Amino acid sequence: MENIYIVGAHSRGQTLAEYIRCLYPNVRTEAFLYDNEEQNPQKIGMIPVLNMNKADKLNLTYPVLIGTKGIHHEKLLWRLQQMGFTRIYPVTQKEDRMLRNAYIRKYYAEIGQRFWKIDEPGIHKGQTAVPEKKTSAVYVVRSVFDQPLGCEYKPAVYEKEIQAGAALTDERLYPGILTDDRGDNISGKNGQYCELTALYWIWKHAREEMVGMVHYRRHFMLPKQWTAAMQDHGADVILPVPLYVGPSIAENYKMRHDPADWNFMLDFLKNKDRKLGEAAQTFFEGNLYSPCNMFIMRREILDQFCTWLFPILDAAAAHGGQKKDAYQNRYPGFLSERLMTFYFARKKGCKVVYADKNFLK
């Protein structure tokens, strides 16, 4: 048995610990380490949480995995080296992606299901049918409030940029950019609904047969002929590879956001349809959901999904009102991420495949 430390006691660090526990049974997380003044529990499960600046009994021979956002890696690496650690491993975006895929693949195998990814051979591989030619577009949501990218990104040929929250400003990212304030729209709600104001516009106005939505920093990692790959899989929807969160989807949300909004959302579902609400409560006691409000799906499925989704979010927003904190005020968007996963987990006759996503710095 090898013992390790994980730097980071919040959601990322806990997710990393679960991946390690599942994939490497001979590795044990000795403790979570942190070096800030934020409130942290004394334990997460049975694993102690220690302030690395105050702990005087750390074993400097143990490997240390840095499980925080990449922007903190350099500082933490230096600090750990100063403490005397020599086996230090910052978990990069690529390594996190590899661990996530391996974890999800094992999870699906254990429940007797196949984990399908869009960049793998599909169920119809080798058939000679002529691929259907469908119009397609993946809308890339941008805003005048976005932080500039640290690298140049050239949109793929199938991507169309759309400026979200356009009703709130006269500024345009560039002349002629598509905006979410034309025709039937909720662009003025962008402060709460974030990228969902673009989703609403796409729902009401996009006419492509295959429709997607991503973000200016987050894009799907798709094979070149992804529409043909969807047909090869018999797929209706592409979602991001699921993310593990603990202690559950519901509790993770309530620890990070206002629990009242989550509780109202569940009550709303139960009042609308008791069986649906109970199914949602059970589902959210699990740990896997596809984050970031990213998707690609057939146009008619998008219509069905949005017809179901927006009344729930509108009711939650009417109940929860405006939050003083700008980040927490985006709770309709945070609820939507969880609701999207639940919706497609229950939708009968709808084949979902998964794709990795990147993150541009």
XYZ file of C-alpha atoms in Angstrom, residues 33-347:
315
model
C -3.587 19.519 2.281
C -4.423 23.219 1.957
C -2.465 26.445 2.397
C -5.084 29.208 2.561
C -7.327 30.749 5.183
C -10.570 29.365 3.755
C -12.853 27.312 5.945
C -12.161 23.616 5.520
C -13.608 20.615 7.335
C -11.366 18.638 9.675
C -12.119 15.498 7.701
C -13.603 14.528 4.337
C -15.044 11.096 4.918
C -12.320 9.391 6.931
C -9.478 11.407 5.378
C -8.032 14.243 7.516
C -7.725 17.759 6.111
C -4.496 19.476 7.161
C -3.116 22.972 6.811
C 0.231 22.351 5.112
C 1.696 25.465 6.745
C 0.959 24.151 10.234
C 1.254 20.404 9.944
C 4.614 19.362 11.405
C 4.245 15.619 11.000
C 3.901 15.278 7.232
C 5.908 12.473 5.679
C 8.118 14.186 3.113
C 8.758 10.910 1.285
C 5.101 10.539 0.253
C 4.087 11.526 -3.288
C 1.992 14.706 -3.441
C -0.661 15.232 -6.120
C -1.724 18.832 -6.726
C -5.461 18.679 -7.355
C -6.330 22.370 -7.719
C -6.912 24.730 -10.636
C -3.890 24.964 -12.895
C -3.345 28.650 -12.119
C -2.276 27.642 -8.580
C 0.121 24.860 -9.578
C 3.314 26.908 -9.890
C 2.941 28.538 -6.472
C 2.029 25.257 -4.781
C 4.885 23.408 -6.489
C 7.367 25.972 -5.147
C 5.855 25.823 -1.653
C 5.994 22.010 -1.522
C 9.596 22.018 -2.703
C 10.468 24.489 0.043
C 8.877 22.152 2.576
C 11.117 19.314 1.408
C 8.790 17.226 -0.743
C 10.477 15.747 -3.813
C 7.753 13.601 -5.406
C 5.323 16.306 -6.534
C 2.837 15.750 -9.381
C 0.616 18.623 -10.560
C -2.462 17.023 -12.147
C -2.765 18.707 -15.543
C -5.899 19.108 -17.617
C -4.774 16.209 -19.822
C -4.123 13.926 -16.848
C -7.455 14.851 -15.270
C -9.162 13.956 -18.548
C -7.414 10.578 -18.662
C -8.371 9.795 -15.056
C -11.962 10.872 -15.619
C -12.367 8.684 -18.694
C -10.821 5.666 -16.986
C -13.056 6.160 -13.953
C -16.235 6.542 -16.006
C -15.362 3.561 -18.193
C -14.866 1.388 -15.103
C -18.075 2.697 -13.531
C -20.125 1.876 -16.626
C -18.561 -1.600 -16.856
C -19.480 -2.304 -13.233
C -23.148 -1.468 -13.860
C -23.186 -3.537 -17.051
C -23.370 -0.684 -19.557
C -21.148 0.429 -22.424
C -19.585 3.867 -22.187
C -19.771 5.254 -25.721
C -17.505 8.061 -26.889
C -17.892 9.901 -30.162
C -14.252 9.359 -31.179
C -14.531 5.559 -30.904
C -16.002 3.067 -33.422
C -19.765 2.945 -33.064
C -22.405 0.253 -33.073
C -22.966 0.528 -36.831
C -19.294 0.464 -37.828
C -18.685 -1.218 -41.167
C -22.186 -0.801 -42.561
C -22.353 0.497 -46.104
C -25.294 2.848 -45.741
C -24.756 6.289 -47.247
C -24.305 8.842 -44.420
C -27.181 11.244 -43.976
C -26.346 14.803 -44.901
C -27.618 17.066 -42.151
C -27.103 20.768 -41.630
C -25.238 21.406 -38.410
C -23.827 24.180 -36.252
C -22.235 24.399 -32.836
C -22.795 27.858 -31.344
C -19.878 29.281 -29.355
C -21.145 31.553 -26.584
C -19.121 34.699 -25.941
C -19.599 37.891 -23.933
C -18.053 41.349 -23.773
C -17.243 40.551 -20.133
C -15.095 37.505 -20.963
C -11.455 37.550 -19.936
C -9.167 37.464 -23.001
C -7.795 34.095 -24.016
C -4.112 33.555 -23.429
C -3.816 31.779 -26.772
C -5.309 32.251 -30.202
C -8.285 30.047 -31.056
C -9.640 29.632 -34.564
C -13.266 28.442 -34.572
C -13.919 25.163 -36.364
C -15.828 25.324 -39.644
C -19.003 24.121 -37.924
C -18.803 26.679 -35.076
C -20.756 29.951 -35.033
C -20.011 32.606 -32.433
C -22.910 34.228 -30.605
C -22.675 37.153 -28.187
C -24.722 36.502 -25.046
C -26.241 39.295 -22.956
C -26.211 41.631 -25.960
C -29.298 43.469 -24.680
C -27.291 44.688 -21.683
C -24.655 46.580 -23.672
C -24.183 48.495 -26.915
C -20.691 47.025 -27.244
C -20.188 44.299 -29.812
C -17.299 41.846 -29.882
C -16.903 42.544 -33.601
C -19.101 43.928 -36.374
C -21.745 41.529 -37.583
C -21.458 39.014 -34.746
C -24.628 37.036 -34.069
C -26.328 38.307 -30.896
C -28.912 36.808 -28.565
C -31.120 39.922 -28.436
C -32.874 39.491 -31.795
C -36.476 38.343 -32.057
C -37.869 36.215 -29.220
C -35.152 36.376 -26.560
C -34.252 36.615 -22.862
C -30.949 38.401 -23.442
C -31.640 40.863 -20.619
C -31.545 38.012 -18.085
C -27.913 37.174 -18.848
C -26.720 38.216 -15.381
C -28.629 35.243 -13.969
C -29.030 32.861 -16.890
C -25.473 33.334 -18.272
C -25.007 31.163 -21.423
C -28.649 30.076 -21.226
C -29.737 33.363 -22.809
C -27.857 32.139 -25.890
C -29.452 28.700 -25.494
C -32.901 30.316 -25.478
C -32.076 32.192 -28.685
C -30.743 29.010 -30.310
C -33.902 27.164 -29.299
C -36.165 29.816 -30.790
C -34.192 30.732 -33.933
C -31.581 28.143 -34.999
C -32.733 25.974 -37.880
C -29.877 23.517 -38.340
C -30.802 19.848 -38.015
C -27.919 19.211 -35.598
C -27.429 21.980 -33.034
C -24.809 22.428 -30.342
C -23.624 24.941 -27.770
C -20.144 25.399 -26.257
C -18.223 28.260 -24.617
C -15.414 30.490 -25.767
C -13.040 28.690 -23.356
C -14.590 25.219 -23.567
C -15.004 23.324 -26.820
C -15.761 19.697 -27.611
C -12.863 17.579 -28.813
C -14.594 16.005 -31.810
C -13.456 13.778 -34.669
C -13.296 15.565 -37.995
C -16.397 13.815 -39.330
C -18.389 14.035 -36.128
C -21.800 14.087 -37.815
C -20.976 10.802 -39.565
C -19.679 9.461 -36.231
C -23.016 10.282 -34.611
C -24.769 8.258 -37.292
C -22.241 5.464 -36.810
C -23.235 5.386 -33.116
C -26.935 5.823 -33.791
C -26.602 8.820 -31.479
C -29.047 11.647 -30.863
C -27.038 13.660 -28.335
C -23.415 14.416 -27.458
C -22.692 15.468 -23.869
C -19.402 16.091 -22.029
C -17.836 13.071 -20.340
C -19.490 12.972 -16.893
C -17.767 14.467 -13.866
C -17.671 12.842 -10.422
C -18.666 15.106 -7.521
C -19.045 14.205 -3.860
C -20.657 13.555 -1.546
C -23.514 13.598 -4.099
C -24.733 15.847 -6.899
C -27.314 17.392 -4.573
C -25.036 17.895 -1.575
C -22.210 19.185 -3.756
C -24.533 21.849 -5.191
C -25.826 22.827 -1.759
C -22.306 23.172 -0.362
C -21.280 25.492 -3.195
C -24.500 27.460 -3.766
C -27.709 28.485 -1.990
C -29.449 25.280 -0.821
C -32.842 27.025 -0.953
C -32.700 27.203 -4.754
C -31.940 23.496 -5.022
C -34.702 22.554 -2.598
C -37.195 24.717 -4.463
C -36.213 23.124 -7.785
C -36.834 19.621 -6.403
C -40.141 20.653 -4.835
C -41.198 22.224 -8.125
C -40.510 18.961 -9.960
C -42.436 16.958 -7.353
C -45.417 19.292 -7.526
C -45.386 19.081 -11.297
C -45.062 15.300 -11.409
C -44.450 13.354 -8.194
C -42.821 10.387 -9.922
C -40.552 12.744 -11.861
C -39.594 14.610 -8.707
C -38.848 11.413 -6.805
C -36.775 10.132 -9.727
C -34.845 13.420 -9.734
C -34.184 13.196 -6.000
C -32.857 9.654 -6.390
C -30.737 10.593 -9.404
C -29.198 13.568 -7.606
C -28.160 11.298 -4.738
C -25.666 9.914 -7.268
C -22.324 11.438 -8.173
C -22.075 11.852 -11.961
C -23.236 14.701 -14.168
C -22.141 16.319 -17.433
C -21.019 19.881 -16.612
C -20.845 23.239 -18.388
C -24.187 23.333 -20.258
C -22.495 21.935 -23.363
C -24.214 19.685 -25.886
C -24.862 18.738 -29.485
C -28.260 17.244 -30.341
C -30.856 16.788 -33.006
C -33.041 19.860 -33.466
C -36.280 18.187 -32.393
C -34.649 16.914 -29.187
C -33.369 20.409 -28.414
C -36.933 21.674 -28.724
C -38.242 19.008 -26.346
C -35.469 19.639 -23.838
C -35.829 23.428 -23.766
C -39.613 23.180 -23.550
C -39.087 21.137 -20.372
C -36.128 23.074 -18.952
C -36.994 26.761 -19.110
C -40.242 26.660 -17.089
C -38.275 25.011 -14.254
C -35.537 27.647 -14.373
C -38.029 30.502 -14.659
C -39.885 29.266 -11.569
C -36.594 28.870 -9.656
C -35.468 32.375 -10.645
C -38.821 33.881 -9.663
C -38.562 32.195 -6.278
C -34.866 32.796 -5.602
C -34.716 36.340 -6.922
C -31.489 38.283 -7.378
C -28.382 37.395 -5.361
C -25.959 40.098 -4.256
C -22.979 37.982 -5.254
C -22.629 38.062 -9.060
C -21.322 34.504 -9.234
C -24.051 33.027 -7.046
C -26.627 35.029 -9.009
C -25.963 32.657 -11.905
C -27.790 29.843 -10.104
C -30.262 29.149 -12.963
C -27.230 28.198 -15.071
C -25.814 25.987 -12.316
C -29.170 24.243 -11.881
C -29.385 23.702 -15.628
C -26.139 21.690 -15.727
C -27.570 19.143 -13.303
C -31.013 19.140 -14.882
C -29.618 18.470 -18.361
C -27.884 15.308 -17.177
C -30.997 14.117 -15.357
C -33.200 14.783 -18.384
C -31.131 12.677 -20.755
C -30.598 9.920 -18.203
C -34.386 9.406 -18.239
C -35.290 10.209 -21.829
